[in-house]
C-alpha atoms as an extended CHARMM CRD file, in Angstrom:
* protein
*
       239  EXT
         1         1  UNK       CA            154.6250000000        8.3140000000      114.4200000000  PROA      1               0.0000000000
         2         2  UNK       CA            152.8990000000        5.8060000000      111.9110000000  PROA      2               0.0000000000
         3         3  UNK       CA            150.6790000000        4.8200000000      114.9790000000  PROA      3               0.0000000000
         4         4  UNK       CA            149.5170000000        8.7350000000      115.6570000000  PROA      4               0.0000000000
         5         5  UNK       CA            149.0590000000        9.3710000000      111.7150000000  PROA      5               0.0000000000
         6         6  UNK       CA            147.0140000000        6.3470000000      111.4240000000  PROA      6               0.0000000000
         7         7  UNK       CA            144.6460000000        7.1540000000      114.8250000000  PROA      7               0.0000000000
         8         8  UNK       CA            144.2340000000       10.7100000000      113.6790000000  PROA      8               0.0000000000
         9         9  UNK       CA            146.4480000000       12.1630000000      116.5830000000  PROA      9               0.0000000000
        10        10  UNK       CA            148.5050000000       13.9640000000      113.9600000000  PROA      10              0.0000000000
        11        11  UNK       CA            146.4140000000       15.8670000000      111.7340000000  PROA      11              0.0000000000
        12        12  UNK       CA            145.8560000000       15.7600000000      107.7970000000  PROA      12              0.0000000000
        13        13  UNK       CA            148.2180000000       18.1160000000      106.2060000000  PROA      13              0.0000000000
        14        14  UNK       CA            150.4530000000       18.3360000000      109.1840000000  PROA      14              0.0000000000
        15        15  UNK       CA            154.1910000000       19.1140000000      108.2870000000  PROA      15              0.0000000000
        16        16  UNK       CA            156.5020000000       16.3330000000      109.4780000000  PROA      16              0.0000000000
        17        17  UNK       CA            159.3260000000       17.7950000000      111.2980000000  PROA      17              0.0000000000
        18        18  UNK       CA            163.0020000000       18.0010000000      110.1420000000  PROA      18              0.0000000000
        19        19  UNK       CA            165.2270000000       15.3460000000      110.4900000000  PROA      19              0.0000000000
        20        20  UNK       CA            167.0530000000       16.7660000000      113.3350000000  PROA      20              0.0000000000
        21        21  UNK       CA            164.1840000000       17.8410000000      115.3920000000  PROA      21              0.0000000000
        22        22  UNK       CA            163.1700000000       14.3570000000      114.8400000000  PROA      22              0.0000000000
        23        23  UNK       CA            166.9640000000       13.2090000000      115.8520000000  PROA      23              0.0000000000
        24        24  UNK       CA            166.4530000000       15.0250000000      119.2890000000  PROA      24              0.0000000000
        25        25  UNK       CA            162.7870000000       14.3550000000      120.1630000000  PROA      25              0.0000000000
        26        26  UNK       CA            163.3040000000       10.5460000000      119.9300000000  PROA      26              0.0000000000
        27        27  UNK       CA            166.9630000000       10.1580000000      120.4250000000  PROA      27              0.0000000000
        28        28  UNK       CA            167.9590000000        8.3060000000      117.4160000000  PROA      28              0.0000000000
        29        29  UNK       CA            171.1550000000        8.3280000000      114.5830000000  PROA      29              0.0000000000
        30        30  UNK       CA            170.2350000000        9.8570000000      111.6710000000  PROA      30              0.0000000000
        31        31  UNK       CA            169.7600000000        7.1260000000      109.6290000000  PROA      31              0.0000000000
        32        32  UNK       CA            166.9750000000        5.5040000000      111.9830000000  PROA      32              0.0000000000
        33        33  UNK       CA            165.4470000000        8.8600000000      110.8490000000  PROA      33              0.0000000000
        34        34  UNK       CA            165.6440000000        8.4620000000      107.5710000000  PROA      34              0.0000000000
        35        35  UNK       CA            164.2660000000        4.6490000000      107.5520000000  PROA      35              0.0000000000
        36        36  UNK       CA            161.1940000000        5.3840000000      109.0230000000  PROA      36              0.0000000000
        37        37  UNK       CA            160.4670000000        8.6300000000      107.3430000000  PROA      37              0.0000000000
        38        38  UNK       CA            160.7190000000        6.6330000000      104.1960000000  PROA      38              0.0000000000
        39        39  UNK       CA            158.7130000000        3.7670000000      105.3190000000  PROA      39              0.0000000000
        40        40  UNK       CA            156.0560000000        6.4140000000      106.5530000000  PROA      40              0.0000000000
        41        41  UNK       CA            156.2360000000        7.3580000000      102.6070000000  PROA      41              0.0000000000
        42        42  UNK       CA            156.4120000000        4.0580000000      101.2180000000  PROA      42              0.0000000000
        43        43  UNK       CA            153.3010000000        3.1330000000      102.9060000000  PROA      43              0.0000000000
        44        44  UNK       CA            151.6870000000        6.3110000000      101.7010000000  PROA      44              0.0000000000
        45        45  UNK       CA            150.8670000000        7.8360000000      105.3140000000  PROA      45              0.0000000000
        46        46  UNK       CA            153.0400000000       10.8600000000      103.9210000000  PROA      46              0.0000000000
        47        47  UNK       CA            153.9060000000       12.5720000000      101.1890000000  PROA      47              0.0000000000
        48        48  UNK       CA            156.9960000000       14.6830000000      100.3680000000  PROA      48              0.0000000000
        49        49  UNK       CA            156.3750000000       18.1610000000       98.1600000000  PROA      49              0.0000000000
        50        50  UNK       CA            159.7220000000       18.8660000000       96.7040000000  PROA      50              0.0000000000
        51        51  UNK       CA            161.2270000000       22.4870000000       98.4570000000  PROA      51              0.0000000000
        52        52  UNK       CA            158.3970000000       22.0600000000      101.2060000000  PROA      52              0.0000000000
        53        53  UNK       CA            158.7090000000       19.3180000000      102.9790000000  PROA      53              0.0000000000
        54        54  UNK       CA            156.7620000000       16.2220000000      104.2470000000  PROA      54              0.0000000000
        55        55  UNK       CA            153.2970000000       16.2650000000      105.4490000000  PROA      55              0.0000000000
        56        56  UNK       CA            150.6040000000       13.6410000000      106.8180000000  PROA      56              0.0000000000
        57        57  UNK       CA            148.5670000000       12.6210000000      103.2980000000  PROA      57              0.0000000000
        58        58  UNK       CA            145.1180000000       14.3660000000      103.3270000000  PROA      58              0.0000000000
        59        59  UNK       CA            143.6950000000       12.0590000000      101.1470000000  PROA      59              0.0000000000
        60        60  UNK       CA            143.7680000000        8.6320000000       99.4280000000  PROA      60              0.0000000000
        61        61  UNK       CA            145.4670000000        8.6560000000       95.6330000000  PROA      61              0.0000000000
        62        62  UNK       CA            144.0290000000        8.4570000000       92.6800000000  PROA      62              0.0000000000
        63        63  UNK       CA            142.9410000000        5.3430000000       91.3430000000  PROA      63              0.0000000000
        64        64  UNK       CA            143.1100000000        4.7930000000       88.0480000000  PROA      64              0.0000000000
        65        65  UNK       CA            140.7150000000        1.7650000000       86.6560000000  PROA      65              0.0000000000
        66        66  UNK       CA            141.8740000000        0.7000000000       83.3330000000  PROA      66              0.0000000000
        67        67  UNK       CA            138.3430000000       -1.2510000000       82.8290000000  PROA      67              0.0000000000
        68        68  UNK       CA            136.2660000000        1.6400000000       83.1610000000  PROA      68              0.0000000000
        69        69  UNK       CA            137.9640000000        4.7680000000       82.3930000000  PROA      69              0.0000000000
        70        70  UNK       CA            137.7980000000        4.8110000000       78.7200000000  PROA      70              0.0000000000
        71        71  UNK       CA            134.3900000000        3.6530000000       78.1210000000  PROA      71              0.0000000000
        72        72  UNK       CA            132.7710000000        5.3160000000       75.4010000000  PROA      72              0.0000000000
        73        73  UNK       CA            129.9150000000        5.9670000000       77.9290000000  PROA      73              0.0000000000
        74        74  UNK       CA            131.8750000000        8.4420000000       79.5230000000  PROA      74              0.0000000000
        75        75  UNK       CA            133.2880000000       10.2420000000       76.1710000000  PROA      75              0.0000000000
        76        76  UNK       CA            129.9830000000       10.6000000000       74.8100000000  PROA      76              0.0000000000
        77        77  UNK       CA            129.0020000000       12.3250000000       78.2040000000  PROA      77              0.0000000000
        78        78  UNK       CA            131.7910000000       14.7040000000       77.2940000000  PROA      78              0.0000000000
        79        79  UNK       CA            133.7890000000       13.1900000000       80.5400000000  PROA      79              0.0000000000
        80        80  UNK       CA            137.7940000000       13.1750000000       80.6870000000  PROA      80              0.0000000000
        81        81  UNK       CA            139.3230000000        9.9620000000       82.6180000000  PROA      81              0.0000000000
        82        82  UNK       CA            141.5710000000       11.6370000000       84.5750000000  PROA      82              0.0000000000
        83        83  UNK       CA            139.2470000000       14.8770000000       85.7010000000  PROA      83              0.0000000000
        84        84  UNK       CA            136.6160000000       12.1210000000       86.9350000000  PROA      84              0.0000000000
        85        85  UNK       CA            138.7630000000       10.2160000000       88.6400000000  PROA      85              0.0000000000
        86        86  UNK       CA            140.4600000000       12.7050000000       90.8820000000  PROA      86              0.0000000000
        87        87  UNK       CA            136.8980000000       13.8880000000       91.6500000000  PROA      87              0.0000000000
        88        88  UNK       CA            136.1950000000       10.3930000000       93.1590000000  PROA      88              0.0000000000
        89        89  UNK       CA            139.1210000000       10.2950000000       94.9570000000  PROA      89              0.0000000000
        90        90  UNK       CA            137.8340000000       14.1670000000       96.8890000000  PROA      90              0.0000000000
        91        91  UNK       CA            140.5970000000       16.1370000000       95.0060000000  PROA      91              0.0000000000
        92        92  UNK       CA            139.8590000000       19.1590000000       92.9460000000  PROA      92              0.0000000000
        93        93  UNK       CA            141.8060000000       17.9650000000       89.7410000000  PROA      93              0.0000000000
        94        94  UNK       CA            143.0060000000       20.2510000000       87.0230000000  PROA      94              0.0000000000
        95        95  UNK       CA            144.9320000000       20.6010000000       83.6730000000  PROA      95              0.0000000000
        96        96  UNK       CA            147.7640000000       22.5160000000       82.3300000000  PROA      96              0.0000000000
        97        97  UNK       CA            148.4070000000       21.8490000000       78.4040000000  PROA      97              0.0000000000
        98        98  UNK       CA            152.3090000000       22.1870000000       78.1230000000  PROA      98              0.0000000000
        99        99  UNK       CA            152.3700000000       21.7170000000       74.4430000000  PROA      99              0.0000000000
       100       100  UNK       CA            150.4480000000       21.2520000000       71.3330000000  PROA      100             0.0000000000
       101       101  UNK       CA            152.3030000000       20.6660000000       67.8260000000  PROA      101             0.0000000000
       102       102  UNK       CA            154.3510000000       19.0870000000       65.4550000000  PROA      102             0.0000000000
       103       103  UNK       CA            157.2690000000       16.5460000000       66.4430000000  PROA      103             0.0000000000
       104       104  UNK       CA            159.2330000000       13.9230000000       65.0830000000  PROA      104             0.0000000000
       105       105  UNK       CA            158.4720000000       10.6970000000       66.2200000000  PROA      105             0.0000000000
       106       106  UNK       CA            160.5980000000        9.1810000000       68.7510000000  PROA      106             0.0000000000
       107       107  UNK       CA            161.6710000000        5.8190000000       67.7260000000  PROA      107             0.0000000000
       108       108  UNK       CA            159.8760000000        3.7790000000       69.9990000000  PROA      108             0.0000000000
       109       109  UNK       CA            156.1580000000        5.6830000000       69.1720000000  PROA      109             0.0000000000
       110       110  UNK       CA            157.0860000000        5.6310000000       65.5120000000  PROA      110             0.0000000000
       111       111  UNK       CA            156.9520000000        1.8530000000       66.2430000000  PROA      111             0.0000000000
       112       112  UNK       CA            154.4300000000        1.5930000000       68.4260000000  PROA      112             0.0000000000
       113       113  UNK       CA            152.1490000000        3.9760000000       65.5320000000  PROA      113             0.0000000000
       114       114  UNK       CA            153.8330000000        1.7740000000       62.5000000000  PROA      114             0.0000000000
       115       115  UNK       CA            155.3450000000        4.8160000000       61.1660000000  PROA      115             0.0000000000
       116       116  UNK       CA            158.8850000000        5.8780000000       60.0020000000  PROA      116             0.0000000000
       117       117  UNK       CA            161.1200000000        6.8610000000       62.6250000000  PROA      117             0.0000000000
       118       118  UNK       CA            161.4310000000       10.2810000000       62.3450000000  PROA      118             0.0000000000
       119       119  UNK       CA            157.7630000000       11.1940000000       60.9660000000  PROA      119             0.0000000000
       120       120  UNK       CA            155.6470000000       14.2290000000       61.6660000000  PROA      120             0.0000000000
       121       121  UNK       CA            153.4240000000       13.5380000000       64.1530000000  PROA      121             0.0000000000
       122       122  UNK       CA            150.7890000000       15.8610000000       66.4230000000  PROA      122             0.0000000000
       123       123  UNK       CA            152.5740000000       15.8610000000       70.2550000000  PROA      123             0.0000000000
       124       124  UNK       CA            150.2930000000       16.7610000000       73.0940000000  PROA      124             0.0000000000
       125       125  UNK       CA            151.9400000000       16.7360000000       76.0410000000  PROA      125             0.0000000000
       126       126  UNK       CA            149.7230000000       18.2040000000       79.6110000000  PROA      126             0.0000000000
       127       127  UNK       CA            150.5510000000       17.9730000000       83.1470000000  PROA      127             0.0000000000
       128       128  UNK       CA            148.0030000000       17.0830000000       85.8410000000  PROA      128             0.0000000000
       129       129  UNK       CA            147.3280000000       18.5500000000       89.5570000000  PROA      129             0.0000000000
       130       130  UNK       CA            145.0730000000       17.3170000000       92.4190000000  PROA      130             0.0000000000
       131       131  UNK       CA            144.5880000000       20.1330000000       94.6630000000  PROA      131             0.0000000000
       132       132  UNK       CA            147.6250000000       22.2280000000       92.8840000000  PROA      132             0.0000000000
       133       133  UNK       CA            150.3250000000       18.9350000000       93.2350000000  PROA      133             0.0000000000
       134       134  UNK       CA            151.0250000000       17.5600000000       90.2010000000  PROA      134             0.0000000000
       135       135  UNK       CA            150.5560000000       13.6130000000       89.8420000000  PROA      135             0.0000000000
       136       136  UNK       CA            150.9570000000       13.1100000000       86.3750000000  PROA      136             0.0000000000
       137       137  UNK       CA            152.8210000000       14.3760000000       82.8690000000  PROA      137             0.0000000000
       138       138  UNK       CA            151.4330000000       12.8070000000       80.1110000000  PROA      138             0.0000000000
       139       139  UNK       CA            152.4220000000       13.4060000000       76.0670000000  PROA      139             0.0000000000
       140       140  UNK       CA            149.9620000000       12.1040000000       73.1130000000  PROA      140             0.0000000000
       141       141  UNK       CA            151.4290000000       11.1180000000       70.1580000000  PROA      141             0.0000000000
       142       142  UNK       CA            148.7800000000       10.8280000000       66.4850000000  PROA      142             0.0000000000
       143       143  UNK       CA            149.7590000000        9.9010000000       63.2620000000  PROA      143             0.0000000000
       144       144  UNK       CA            149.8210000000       13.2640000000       61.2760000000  PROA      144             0.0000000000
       145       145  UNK       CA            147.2760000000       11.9290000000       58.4180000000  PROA      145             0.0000000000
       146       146  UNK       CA            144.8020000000       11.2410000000       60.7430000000  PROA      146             0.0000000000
       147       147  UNK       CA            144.6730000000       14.3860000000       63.0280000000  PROA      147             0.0000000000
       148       148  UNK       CA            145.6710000000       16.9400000000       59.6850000000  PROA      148             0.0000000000
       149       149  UNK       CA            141.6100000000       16.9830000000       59.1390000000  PROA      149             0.0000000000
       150       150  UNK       CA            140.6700000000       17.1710000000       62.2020000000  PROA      150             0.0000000000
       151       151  UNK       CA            141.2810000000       20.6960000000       63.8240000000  PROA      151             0.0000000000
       152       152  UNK       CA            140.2470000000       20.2660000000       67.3950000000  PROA      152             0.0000000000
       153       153  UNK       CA            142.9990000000       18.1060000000       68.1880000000  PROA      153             0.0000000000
       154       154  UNK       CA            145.3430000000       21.6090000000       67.7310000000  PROA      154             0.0000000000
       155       155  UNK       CA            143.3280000000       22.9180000000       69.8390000000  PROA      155             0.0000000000
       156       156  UNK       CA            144.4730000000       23.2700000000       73.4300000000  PROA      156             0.0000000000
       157       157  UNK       CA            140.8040000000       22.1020000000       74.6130000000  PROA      157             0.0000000000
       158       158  UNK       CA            139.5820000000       19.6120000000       72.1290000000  PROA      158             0.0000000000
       159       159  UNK       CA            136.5960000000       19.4040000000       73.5600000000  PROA      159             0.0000000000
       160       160  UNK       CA            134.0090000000       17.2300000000       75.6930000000  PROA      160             0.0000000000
       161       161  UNK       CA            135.2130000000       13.4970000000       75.7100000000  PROA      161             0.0000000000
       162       162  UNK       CA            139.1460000000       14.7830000000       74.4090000000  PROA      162             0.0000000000
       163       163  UNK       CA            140.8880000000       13.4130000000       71.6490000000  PROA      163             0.0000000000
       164       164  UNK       CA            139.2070000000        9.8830000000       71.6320000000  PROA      164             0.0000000000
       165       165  UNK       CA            135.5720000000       11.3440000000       71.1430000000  PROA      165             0.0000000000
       166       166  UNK       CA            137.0760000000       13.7260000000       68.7090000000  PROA      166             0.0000000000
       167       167  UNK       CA            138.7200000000       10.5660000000       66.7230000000  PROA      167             0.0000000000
       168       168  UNK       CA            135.7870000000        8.7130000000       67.0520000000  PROA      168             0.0000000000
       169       169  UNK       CA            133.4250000000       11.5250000000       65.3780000000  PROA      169             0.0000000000
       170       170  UNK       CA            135.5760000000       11.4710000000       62.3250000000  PROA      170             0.0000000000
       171       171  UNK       CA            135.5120000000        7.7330000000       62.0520000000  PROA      171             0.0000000000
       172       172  UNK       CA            138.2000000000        6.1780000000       63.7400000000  PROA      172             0.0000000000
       173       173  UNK       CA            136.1260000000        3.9190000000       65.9840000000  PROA      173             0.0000000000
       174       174  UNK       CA            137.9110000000        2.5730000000       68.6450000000  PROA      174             0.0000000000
       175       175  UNK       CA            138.0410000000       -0.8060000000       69.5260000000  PROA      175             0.0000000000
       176       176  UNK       CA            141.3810000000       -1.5910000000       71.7740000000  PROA      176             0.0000000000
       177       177  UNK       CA            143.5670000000        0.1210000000       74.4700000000  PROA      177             0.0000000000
       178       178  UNK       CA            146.8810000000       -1.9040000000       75.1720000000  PROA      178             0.0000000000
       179       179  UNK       CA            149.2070000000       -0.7710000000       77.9840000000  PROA      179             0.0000000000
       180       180  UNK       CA            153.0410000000       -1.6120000000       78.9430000000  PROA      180             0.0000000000
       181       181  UNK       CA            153.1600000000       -0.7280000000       82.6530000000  PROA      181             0.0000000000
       182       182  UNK       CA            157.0310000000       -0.1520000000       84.2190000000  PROA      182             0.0000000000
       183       183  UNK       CA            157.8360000000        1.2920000000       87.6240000000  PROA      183             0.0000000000
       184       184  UNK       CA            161.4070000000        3.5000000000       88.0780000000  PROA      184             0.0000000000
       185       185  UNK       CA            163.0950000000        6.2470000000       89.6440000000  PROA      185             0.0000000000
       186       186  UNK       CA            162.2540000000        9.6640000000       88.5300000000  PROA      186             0.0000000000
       187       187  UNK       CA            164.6650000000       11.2460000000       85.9560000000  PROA      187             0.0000000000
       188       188  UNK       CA            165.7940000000       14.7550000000       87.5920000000  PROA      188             0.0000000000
       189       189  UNK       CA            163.2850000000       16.2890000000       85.0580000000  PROA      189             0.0000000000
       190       190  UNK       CA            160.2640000000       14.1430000000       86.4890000000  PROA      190             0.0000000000
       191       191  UNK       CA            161.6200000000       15.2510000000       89.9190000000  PROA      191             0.0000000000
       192       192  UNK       CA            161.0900000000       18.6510000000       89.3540000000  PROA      192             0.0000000000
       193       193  UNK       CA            157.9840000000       18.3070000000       87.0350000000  PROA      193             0.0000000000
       194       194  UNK       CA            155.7190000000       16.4530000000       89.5870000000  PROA      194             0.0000000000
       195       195  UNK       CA            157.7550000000       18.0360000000       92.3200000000  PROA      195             0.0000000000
       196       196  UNK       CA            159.2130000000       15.1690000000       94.2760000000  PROA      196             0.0000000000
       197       197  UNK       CA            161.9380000000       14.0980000000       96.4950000000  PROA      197             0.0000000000
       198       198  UNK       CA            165.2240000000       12.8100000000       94.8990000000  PROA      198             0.0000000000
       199       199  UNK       CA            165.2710000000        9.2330000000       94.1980000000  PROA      199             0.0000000000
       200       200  UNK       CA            161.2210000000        9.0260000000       93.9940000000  PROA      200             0.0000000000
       201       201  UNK       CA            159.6350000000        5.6590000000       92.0980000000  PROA      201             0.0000000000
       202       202  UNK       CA            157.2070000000        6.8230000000       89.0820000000  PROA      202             0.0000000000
       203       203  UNK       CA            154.9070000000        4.2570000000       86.8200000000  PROA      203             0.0000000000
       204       204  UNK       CA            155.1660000000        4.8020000000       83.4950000000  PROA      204             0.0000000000
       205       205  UNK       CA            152.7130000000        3.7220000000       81.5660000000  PROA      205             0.0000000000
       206       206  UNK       CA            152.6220000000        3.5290000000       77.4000000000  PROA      206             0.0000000000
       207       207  UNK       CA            149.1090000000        3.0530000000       76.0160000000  PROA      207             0.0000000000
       208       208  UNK       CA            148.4450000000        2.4850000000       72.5650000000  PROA      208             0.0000000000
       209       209  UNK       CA            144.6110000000        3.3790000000       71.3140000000  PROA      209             0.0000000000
       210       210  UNK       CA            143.7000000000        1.0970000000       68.0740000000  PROA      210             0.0000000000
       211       211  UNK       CA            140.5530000000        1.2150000000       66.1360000000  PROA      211             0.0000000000
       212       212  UNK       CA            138.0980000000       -1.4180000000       64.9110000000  PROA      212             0.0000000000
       213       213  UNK       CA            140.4850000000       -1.6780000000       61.6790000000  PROA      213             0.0000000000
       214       214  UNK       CA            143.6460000000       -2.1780000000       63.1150000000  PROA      214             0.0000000000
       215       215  UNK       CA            145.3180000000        0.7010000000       63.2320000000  PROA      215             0.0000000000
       216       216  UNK       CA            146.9840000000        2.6140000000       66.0600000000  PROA      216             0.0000000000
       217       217  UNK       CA            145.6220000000        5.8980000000       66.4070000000  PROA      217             0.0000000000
       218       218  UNK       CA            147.1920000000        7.1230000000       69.4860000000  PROA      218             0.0000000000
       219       219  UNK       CA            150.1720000000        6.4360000000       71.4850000000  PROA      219             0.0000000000
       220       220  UNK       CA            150.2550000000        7.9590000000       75.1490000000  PROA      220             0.0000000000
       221       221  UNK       CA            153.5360000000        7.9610000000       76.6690000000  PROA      221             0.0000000000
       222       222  UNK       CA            152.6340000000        9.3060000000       80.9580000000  PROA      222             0.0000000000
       223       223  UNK       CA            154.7600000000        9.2630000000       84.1600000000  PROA      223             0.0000000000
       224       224  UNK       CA            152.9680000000        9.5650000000       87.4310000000  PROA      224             0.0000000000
       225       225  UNK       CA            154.0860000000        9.9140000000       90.6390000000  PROA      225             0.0000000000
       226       226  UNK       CA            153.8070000000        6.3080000000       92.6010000000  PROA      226             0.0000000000
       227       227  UNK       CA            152.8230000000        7.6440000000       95.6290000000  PROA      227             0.0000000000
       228       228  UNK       CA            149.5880000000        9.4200000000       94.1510000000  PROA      228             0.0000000000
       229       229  UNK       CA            148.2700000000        7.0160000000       91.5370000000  PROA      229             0.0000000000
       230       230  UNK       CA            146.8720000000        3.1850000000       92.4210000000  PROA      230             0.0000000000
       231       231  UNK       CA            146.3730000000        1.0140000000       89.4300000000  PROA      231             0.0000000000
       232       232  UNK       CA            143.5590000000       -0.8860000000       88.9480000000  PROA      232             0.0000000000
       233       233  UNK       CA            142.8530000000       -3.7810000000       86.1600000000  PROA      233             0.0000000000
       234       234  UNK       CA            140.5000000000       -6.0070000000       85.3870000000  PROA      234             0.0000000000
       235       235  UNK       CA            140.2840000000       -8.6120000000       82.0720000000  PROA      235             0.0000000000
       236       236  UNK       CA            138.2060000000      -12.1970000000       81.9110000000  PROA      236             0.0000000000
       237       237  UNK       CA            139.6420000000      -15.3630000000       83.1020000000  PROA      237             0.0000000000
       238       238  UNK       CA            140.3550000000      -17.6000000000       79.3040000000  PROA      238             0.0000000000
       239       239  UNK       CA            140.6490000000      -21.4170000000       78.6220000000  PROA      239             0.0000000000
């Protein structure tokens, strides 16, 4: 089947048929099945949709380059990372803000923000879609001082460039993004939040956002699906 999906003989967006239609049309065991269907997914020819099935990928996944994304270029233009780069990749991408609001801070962000375990901070936590499937779940986490002046960041739309631009106007400049970059298998709450098969790898990726003075303004805590996101980094060769 790899062969046919590859030379276009079965179609973009084509369902892939059940396993035992698949059993009986090629006259294998079960678990010859269930090797290649996951090697067709492992090699991204397919994708699975959790309660619909698996179809032939229409389209490449996002990719996601570290060294350009959060330029201030593009903030200034009023441009959000992950909107511009599922345009690029010929999805139509949109957002769905889950929650904006007071938390405590987790005891790994309280770290990461060099705050008190425990501490009020400002949670923003969206989910992102390509084409209606969602690819990513992503939750901000700002220290409360800095965002209690600054009432856009409430706001379910902060506005052209997001949060950064909106940090940046009220003079937290930012000068360095640093990211901690793990693969896994989805929790069963990822699973049915970016709606994918049982036992599906995510990345997760923890960003911190620190300004010209130090500080840590932002911590970023996002799962995407592996299968829809490609990661791409570049940094200068050193002595």
């Amino acid at each position: 089947m790899a062969s046919q999906i590859r030379s276009g003989v079965v179609a973009p967006g084509t369902a892939i048929p059940s396993e035992a239609e698949l059993m009986e049309r090629y006259g294998v065991a079960s678990g010859t099945v269930r090797k290649a269907v996951a090697e067709l997914r492992t090699t991204q020819l397919i994708e699975t949709h959790h309660g619909r099935g698996s179809f032939v990928r229409s389209r490449p996944p996002v990719q996601r380059k570290s060294s350009d994304r959060f330029r201030r270029a593009h903030r200034l233009a009023g441009k959000a990372a992950y909107l511009t780069e599922a345009e690029q990749s010929g999805g139509k991408p949109s957002v769905n803000v889950l929650f904006v609001g007071p938390v405590d801070a987790p005891e790994e962000i309280a770290e990461r923000l060099n705050v008190p375990a425990g501490s009020k901070v400002l949670a923003r936590k969206r989910r992102y879609f390509r084409d209606g499937t969602p690819t990513e779940e992503a939750t901000s986490y700002l220290p409360w001082d800095v965002v209690k002046d600054i009432p856009e960041t409430f706001a379910e739309n902060p506005g052209g460039g997001g949060i950064y631009a909106r940090l940046e106007e009220h003079g937290h400049t930012l000068a360095e993004f640093t990211e901690t970059v793990r693969a896994r298998l989805a929790t069963k709450a990822e699973t049915a939040a970016l709606a994918l098969s049982p036992g599906s790898p995510v990345i997760r990726i923890v960003r911190d956002a620190a300004t010209d003075a130090g500080r840590v303004v932002e911590v970023c805590d996002a799962v995407m699906a592996a299968d829809q996101c490609v990661l791409d980094y570049r940094f200068p060769a050193r002595d």
